Short mmCIF file of C-alpha atoms and ligand atoms in Angstrom, two decimals:
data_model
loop_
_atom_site.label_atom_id
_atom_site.label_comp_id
_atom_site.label_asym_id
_atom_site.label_seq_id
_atom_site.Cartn_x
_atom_site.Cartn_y
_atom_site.Cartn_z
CA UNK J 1 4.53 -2.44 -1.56
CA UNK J 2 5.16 1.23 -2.58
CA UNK J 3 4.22 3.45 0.47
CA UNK J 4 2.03 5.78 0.85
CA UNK J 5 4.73 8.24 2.46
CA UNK J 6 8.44 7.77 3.08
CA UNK J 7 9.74 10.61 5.41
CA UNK J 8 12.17 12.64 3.70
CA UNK J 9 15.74 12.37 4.66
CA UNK J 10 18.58 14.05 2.44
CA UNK J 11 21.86 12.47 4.05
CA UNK J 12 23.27 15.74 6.20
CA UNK J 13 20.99 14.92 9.13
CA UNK J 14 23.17 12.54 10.77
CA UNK J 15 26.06 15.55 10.61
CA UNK J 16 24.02 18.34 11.74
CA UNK J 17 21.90 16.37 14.30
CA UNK J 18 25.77 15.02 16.06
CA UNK J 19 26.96 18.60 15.46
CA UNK J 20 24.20 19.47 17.37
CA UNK J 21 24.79 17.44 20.47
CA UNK J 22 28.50 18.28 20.38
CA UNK J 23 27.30 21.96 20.94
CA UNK J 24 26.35 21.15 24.40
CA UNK J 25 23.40 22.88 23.33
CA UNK J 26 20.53 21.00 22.78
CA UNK J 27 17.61 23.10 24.29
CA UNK J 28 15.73 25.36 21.97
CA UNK J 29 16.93 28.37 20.26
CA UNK J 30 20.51 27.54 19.27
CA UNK J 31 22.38 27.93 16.13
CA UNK J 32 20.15 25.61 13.95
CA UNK J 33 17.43 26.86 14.99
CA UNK J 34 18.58 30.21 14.00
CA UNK J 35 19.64 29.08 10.67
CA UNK J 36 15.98 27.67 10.35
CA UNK J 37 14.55 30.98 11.57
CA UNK J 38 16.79 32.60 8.98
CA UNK J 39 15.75 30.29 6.20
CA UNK J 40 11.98 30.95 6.70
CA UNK J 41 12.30 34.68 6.65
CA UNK J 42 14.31 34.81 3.69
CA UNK J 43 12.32 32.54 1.73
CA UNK J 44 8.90 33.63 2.77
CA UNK J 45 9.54 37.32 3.60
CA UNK J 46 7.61 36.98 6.44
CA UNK J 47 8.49 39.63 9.53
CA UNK J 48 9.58 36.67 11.79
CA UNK J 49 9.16 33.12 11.86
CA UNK J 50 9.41 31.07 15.15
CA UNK J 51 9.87 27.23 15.16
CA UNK J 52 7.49 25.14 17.14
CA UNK J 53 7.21 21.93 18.38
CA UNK J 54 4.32 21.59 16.04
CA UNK J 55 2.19 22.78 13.29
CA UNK J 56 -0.44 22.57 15.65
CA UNK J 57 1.90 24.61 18.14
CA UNK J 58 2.25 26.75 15.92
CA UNK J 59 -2.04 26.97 15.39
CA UNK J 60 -2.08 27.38 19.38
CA UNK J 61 0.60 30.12 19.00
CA UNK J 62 -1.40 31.62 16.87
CA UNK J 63 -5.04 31.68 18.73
CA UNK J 64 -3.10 33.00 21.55
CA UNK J 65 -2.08 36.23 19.66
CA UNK J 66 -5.54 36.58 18.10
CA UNK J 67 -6.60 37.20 21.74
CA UNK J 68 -9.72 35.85 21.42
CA UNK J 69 -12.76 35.69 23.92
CA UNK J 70 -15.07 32.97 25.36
CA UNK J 71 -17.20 33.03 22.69
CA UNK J 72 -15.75 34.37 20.05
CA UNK J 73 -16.52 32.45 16.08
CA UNK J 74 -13.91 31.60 13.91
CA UNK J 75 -14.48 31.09 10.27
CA UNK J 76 -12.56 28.15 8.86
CA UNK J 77 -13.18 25.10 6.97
CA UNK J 78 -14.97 21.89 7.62
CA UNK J 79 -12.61 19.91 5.73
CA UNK J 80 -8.99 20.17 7.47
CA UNK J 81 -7.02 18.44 10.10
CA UNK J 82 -8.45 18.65 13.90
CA UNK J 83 -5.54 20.83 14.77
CA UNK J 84 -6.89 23.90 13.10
CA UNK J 85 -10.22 23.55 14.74
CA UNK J 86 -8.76 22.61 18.50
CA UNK J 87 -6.43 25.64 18.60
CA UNK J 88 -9.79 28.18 18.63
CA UNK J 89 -11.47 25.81 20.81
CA UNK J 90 -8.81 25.66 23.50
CA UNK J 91 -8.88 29.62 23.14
CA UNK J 92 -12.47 29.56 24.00
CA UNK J 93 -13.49 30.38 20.48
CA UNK J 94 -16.60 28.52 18.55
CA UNK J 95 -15.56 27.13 14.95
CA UNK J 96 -17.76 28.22 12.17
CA UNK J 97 -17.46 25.91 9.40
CA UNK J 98 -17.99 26.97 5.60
CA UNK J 99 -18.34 25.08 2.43
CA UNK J 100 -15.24 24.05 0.64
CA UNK J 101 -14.92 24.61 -3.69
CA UNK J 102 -15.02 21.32 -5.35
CA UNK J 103 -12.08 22.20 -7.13
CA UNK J 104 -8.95 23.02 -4.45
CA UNK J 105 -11.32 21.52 -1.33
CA UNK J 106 -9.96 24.61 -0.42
CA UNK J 107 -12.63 27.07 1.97
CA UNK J 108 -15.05 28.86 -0.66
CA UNK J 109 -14.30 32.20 -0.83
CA UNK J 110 -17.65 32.95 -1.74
CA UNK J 111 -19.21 31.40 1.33
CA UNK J 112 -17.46 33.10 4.17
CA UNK J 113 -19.28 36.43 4.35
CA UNK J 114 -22.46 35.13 4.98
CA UNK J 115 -21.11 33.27 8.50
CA UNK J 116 -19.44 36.38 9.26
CA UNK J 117 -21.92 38.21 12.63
CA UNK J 118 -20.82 40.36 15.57
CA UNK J 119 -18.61 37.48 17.26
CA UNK J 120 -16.57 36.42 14.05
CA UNK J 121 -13.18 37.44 15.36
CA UNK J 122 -10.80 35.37 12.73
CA UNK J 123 -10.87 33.86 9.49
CA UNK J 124 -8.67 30.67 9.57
CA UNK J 125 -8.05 29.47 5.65
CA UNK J 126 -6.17 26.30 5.12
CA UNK J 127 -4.64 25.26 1.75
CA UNK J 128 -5.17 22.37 1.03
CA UNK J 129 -2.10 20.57 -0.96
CA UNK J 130 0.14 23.17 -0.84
CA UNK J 131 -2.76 25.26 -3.18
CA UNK J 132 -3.94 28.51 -1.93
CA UNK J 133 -6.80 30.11 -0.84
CA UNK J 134 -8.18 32.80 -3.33
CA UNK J 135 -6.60 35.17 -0.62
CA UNK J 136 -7.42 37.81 -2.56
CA UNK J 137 -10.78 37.77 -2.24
CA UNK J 138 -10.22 37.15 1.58
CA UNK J 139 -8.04 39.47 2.90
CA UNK J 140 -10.00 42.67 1.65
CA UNK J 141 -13.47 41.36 3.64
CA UNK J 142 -11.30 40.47 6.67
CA UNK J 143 -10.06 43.82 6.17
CA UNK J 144 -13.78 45.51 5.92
CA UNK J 145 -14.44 43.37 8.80
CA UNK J 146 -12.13 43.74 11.14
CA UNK J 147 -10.97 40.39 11.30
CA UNK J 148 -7.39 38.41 11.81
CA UNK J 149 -6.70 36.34 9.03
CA UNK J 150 -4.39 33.03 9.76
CA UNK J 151 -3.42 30.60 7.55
CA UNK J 152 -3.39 26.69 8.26
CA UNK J 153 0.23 26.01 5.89
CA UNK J 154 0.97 23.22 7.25
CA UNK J 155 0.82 21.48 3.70
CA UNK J 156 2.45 25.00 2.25
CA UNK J 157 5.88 25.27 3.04
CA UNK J 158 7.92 26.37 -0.89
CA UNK J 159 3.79 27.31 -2.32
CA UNK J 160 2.82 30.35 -3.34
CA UNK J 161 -0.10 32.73 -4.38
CA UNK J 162 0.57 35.49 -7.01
CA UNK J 163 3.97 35.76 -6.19
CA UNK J 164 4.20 35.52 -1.79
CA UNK J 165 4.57 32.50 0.09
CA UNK J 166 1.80 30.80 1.91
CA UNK J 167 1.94 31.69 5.67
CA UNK J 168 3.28 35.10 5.09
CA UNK J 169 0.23 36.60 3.30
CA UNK J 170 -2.43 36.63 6.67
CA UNK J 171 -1.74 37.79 9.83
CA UNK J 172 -0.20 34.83 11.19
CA UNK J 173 1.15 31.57 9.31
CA UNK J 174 1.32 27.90 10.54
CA UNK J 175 3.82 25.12 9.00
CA UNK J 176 4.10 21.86 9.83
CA UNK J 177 7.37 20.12 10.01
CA UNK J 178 5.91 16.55 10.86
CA UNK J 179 7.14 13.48 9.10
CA UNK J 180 4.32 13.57 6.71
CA UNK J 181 5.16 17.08 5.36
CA UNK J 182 7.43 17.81 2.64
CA UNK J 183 10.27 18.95 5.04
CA UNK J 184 10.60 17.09 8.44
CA UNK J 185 11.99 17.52 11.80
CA UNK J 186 10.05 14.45 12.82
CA UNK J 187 7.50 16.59 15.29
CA UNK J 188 7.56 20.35 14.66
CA UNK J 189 6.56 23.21 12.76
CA UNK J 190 7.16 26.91 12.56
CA UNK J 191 4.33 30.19 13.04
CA UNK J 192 5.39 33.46 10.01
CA UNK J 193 4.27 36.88 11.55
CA UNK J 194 3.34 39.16 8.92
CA UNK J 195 4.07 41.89 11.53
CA UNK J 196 6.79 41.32 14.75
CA UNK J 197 4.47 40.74 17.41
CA UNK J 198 6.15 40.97 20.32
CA UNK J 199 3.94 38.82 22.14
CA UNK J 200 5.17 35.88 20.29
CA UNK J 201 8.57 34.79 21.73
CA UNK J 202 6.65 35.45 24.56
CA UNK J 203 4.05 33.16 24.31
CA UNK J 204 6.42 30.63 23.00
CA UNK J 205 8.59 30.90 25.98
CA UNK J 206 6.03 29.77 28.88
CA UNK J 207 4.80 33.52 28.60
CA UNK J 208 8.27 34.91 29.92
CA UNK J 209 10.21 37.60 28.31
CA UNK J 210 13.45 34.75 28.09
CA UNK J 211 14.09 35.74 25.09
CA UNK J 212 14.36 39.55 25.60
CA UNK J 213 16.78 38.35 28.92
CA UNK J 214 18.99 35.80 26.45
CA UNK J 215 19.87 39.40 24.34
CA UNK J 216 20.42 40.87 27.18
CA UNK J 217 17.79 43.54 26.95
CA UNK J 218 16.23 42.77 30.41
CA UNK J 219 18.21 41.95 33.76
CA UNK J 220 16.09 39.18 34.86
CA UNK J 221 13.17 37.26 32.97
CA UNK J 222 9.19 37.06 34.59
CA UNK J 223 5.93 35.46 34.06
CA UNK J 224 4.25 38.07 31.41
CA UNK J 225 1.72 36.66 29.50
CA UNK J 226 0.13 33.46 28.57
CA UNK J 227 1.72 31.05 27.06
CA UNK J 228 3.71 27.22 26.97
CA UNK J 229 6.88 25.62 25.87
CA UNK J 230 6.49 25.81 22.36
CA UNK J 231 9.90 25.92 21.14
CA UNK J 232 12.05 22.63 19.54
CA UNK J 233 15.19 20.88 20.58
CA UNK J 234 18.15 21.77 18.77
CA UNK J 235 18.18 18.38 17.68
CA UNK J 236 15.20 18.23 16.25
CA UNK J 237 15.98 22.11 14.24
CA UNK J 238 19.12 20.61 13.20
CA UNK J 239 17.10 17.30 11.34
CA UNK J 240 15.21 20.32 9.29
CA UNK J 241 17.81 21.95 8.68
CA UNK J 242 19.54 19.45 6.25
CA UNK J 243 16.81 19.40 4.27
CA UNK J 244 15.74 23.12 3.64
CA UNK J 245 18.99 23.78 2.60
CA UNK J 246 17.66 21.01 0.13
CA UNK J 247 14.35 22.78 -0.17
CA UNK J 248 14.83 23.46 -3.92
CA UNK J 249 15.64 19.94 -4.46
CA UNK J 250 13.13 17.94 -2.46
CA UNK J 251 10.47 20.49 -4.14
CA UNK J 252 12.29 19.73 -7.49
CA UNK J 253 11.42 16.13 -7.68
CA UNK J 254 8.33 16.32 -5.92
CA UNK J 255 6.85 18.36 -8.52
CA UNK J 256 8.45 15.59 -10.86
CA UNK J 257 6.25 12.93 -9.56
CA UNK J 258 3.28 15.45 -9.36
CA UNK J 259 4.17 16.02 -13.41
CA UNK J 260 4.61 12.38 -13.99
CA UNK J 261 1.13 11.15 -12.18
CA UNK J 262 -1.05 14.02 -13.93
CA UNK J 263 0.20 13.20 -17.16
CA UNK J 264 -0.23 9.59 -17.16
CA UNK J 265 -3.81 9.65 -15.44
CA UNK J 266 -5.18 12.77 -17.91
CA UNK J 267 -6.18 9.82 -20.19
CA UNK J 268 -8.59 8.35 -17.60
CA UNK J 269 -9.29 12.22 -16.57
CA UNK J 270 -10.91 12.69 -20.33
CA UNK J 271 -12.43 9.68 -20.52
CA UNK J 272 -14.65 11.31 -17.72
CA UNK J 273 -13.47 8.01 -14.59
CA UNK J 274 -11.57 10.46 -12.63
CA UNK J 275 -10.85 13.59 -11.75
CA UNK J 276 -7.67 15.37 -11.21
CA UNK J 277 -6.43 18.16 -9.07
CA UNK J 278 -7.01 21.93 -10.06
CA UNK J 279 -4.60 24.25 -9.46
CA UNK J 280 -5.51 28.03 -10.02
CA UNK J 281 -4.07 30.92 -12.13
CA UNK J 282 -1.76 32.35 -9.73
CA UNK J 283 -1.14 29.61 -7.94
CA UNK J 284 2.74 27.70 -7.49
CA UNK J 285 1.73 24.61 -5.73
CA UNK J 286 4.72 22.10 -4.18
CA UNK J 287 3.35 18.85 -4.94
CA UNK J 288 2.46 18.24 -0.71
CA UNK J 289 0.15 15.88 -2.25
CA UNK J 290 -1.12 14.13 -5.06
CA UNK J 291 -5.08 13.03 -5.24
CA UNK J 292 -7.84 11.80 -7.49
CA UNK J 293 -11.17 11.75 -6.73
CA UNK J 294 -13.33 8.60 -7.55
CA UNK J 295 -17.03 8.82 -8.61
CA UNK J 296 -18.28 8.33 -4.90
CA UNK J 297 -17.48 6.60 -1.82
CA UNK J 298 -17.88 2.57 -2.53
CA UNK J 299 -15.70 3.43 -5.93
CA UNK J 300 -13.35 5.08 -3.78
CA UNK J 301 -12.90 2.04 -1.15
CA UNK J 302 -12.87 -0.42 -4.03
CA UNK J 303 -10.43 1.40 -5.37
CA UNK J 304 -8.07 1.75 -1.88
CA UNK J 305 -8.24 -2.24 -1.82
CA UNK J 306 -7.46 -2.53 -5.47
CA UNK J 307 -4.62 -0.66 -5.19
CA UNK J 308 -3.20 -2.52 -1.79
CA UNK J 309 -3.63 -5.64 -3.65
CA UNK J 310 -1.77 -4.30 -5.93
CA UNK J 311 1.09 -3.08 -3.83
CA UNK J 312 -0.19 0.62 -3.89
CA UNK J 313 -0.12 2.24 -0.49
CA UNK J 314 -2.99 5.02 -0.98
CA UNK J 315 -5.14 6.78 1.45
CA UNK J 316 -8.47 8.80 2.15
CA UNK J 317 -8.47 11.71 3.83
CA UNK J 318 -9.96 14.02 6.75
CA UNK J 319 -13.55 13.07 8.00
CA UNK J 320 -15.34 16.33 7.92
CA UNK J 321 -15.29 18.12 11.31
CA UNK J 322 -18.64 19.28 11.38
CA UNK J 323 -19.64 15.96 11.25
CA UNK J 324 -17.35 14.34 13.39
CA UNK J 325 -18.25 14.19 17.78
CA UNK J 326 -15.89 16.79 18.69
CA UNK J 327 -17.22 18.95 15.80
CA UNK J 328 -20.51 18.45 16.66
CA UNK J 329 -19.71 19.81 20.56
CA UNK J 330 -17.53 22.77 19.78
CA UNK J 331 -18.33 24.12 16.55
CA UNK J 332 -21.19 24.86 14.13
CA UNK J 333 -21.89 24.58 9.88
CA UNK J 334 -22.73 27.66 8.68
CA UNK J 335 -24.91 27.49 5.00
CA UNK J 336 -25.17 24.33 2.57
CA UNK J 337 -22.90 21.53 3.09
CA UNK J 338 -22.90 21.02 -0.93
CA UNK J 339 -19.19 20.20 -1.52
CA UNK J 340 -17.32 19.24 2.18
CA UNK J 341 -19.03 15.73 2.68
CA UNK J 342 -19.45 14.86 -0.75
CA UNK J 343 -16.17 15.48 -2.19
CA UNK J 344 -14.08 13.61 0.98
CA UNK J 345 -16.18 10.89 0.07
CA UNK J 346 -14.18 10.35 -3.05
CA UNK J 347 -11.20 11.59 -2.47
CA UNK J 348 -7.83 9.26 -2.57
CA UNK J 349 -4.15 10.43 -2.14
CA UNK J 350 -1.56 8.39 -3.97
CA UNK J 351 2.06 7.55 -3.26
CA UNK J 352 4.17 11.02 -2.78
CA UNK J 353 7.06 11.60 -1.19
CA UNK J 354 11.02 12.48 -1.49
CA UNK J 355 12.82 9.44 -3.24
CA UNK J 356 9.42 8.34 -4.97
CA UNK J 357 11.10 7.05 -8.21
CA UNK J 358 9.65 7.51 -11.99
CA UNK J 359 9.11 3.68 -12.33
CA UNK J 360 7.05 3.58 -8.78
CA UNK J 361 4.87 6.60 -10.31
CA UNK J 362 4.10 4.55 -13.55
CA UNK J 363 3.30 1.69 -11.38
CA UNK J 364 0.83 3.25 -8.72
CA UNK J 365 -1.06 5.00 -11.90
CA UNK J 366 -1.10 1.76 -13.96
CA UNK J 367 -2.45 0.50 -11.02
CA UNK J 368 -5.58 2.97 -11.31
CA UNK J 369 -5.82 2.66 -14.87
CA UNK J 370 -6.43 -1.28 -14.46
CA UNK J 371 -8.97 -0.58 -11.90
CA UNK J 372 -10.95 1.25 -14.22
CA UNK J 373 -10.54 -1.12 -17.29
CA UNK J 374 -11.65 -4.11 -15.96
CA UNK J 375 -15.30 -4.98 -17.38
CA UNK J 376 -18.06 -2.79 -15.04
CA UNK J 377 -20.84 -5.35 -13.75
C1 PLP V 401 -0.13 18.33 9.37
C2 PLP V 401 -1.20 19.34 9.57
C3 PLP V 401 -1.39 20.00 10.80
C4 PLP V 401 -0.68 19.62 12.07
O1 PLP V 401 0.66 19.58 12.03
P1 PLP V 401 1.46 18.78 13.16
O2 PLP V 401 2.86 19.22 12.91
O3 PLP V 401 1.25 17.32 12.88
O4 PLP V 401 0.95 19.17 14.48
C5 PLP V 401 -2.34 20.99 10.89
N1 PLP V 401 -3.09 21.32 9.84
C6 PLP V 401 -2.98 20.70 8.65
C7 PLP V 401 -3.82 21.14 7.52
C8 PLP V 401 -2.03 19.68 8.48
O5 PLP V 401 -1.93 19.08 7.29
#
């Protein structure tokens, strides 16, 4: 069976992670995760980036500082992970859903200025498979409306758009560093501030100034805000760190596979069976993930059992939260749902990950190709 996902692992993680405990330092904000900390502002030119214990830490983090009111709307999409909805609705905020493009499932650009009334506080984009949000179109109406703009990179980390790094173009960026994300730390993630919020260290310390104290800019350290324990195990920051310094590679052969897959299912693409990702002028994706979409939902569960028959790990993906209960309770669908529903419905993520080999590529797309040549009752 060729897996879905394989969590990546580069070989310096046993080093680091004993280096690690031989530091006698093993709480949060030691040497790796300084190097990590490093590492993200340098690549993303962000103003600071904190680790978290999560990418949906890192969403919480980021409610926090949009200090938002009981309330309060929050643009985002319908079609995205529960995290980015639950970190506005545990800061008392009211999801507004949108209508995704068929093309990226990213959030239409076009669509968010109608939701937009005298509560909208925050637009929250997500891009979806490392493939941005036309956030050029987005941040000027934040802009005109007064709005914080975060971005949902969880699936981001090494994408771009025009030239800057996802998670350092809004306000505040979120990246996931779970198993299932092109770089891992097992459970984590990181939040980019485009500007150095003070706030944030804060907020990531249990709401003390600890981290002010630790550099010895304060005597003593108090309660001063709200806020949790947000911040990783050395341990855990010393796992990631073996593989960004790997970043280039692990994005390398990624982008391989992604290469390999489009070009041997373009046939079947033409031929008008399938349809393949987009990705926009302007856009450097980082192969997070590679999909198809099926002609609707039975072809598309046909299709998953075809493929597991056929030793092809493949999967759907998010239930729309509009239309799931939780969604239903906190948040609201703002305008047509033309796209979101439908185009889950057919969507199917094959085999990607670091270590994915050339031959297991031409097998999981042969596999698809067969599906679609045997004789249609
Ligand atoms: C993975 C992911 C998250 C959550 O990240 P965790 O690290 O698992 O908490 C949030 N949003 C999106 C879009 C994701 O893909």
């Amino acid at each position: 069976m060729i897996p879905f996902n394989v969590p990546p692992y580069c070989g310096k993680e046993d080093e680091y992670v004993l280096q690690a405990i031989h530091s006698h330092k093993i709480c949060g904000d030691g040497a790796f995760t300084k190097k990590c900390h490093e590492w993200l502002v340098q690549r993303t030119g962000a103003a600071r980036a904190l680790l978290t214990t999560s990418g949906s830490h890192a969403l919480d983090m980021a409610a926090l500082l949009c200090a938002l009111e009981p309330g309060d709307e929050v643009i985002m999409p319908s079609y995205t992970f529960s995290s980015t909805a639950n970190a506005f609705v545990l800061a008392g905020a009211v999801p507004v859903f949108v209508d995704i493009r068929p093309d990226t499932m990213n959030i239409d650009e076009n669509r968010i200025e109608e939701a937009i009334t005298p509560k909208t506080k925050v637009i929250c984009v997500m891009h979806y498979a490392g493939v941005a949000c036309e956030m050029d179109a987005i941040l000027p109406m934040a802009r005109r409306h007064g709005l914080k703009v975060v971005e949902d990179a969880a699936q981001g980390v090494m994408a771009s758009y025009k030239g800057k790094a996802l998670g350092a173009i809004g306000d505040y960026g979120c990246y996931s560093f779970h198993e299932s994300k092109n770089y891992s730390m097992g459970e984590g993630g990181a939040i980019l501030l485009r500007t150095d919020d003070p706030r944030a260290e804060v907020i990531r310390e249990k709401g003390t100034n600890r981290a002010r104290f630790l550099r010895g800019q304060v005597d003593k350290y108090t309660w001063e805000d709200l806020g949790s324990s947000y911040l990783p195990s050395e341990l855990n920051a010393a796992y990631l760190y073996a593989q960004l310094e790997m970043a280039e590679q692990i994005n390398a052969a990624r982008l391989h596979c992604w290469d390999l897959y489009r070009q041997m299912l373009t046939p079947l693409a033409e031929a008008g069976r399938i349809e393949l990702p987009v990705i926009p002028d302007g856009c450097v994706h980082n192969a997070h993930m590679f999909y198809i979409k099926a002609r609707d939902l039975d072809e598309r569960t046909e299709l998953i059992a075809w493929l597991k028959a056929h030793g092809v790990g493949s999967v759907f993906h998010y239930v729309p939260l509009h239309s799931a209960a939780a969604g239903l309770r906190f948040g609201r669908f703002h305008g047509e749902d033309k796209y979101t529903t439908r185009e889950s419905q057919r969507l199917l993520r094959l085999p990607m990950y670091y270590g994915l080999t050339d031959a297991e590529v031409e097998t999981a797309a042969n596999a698809v190709a067969a599906f679609y040549a045997r004789a249609r009752s």
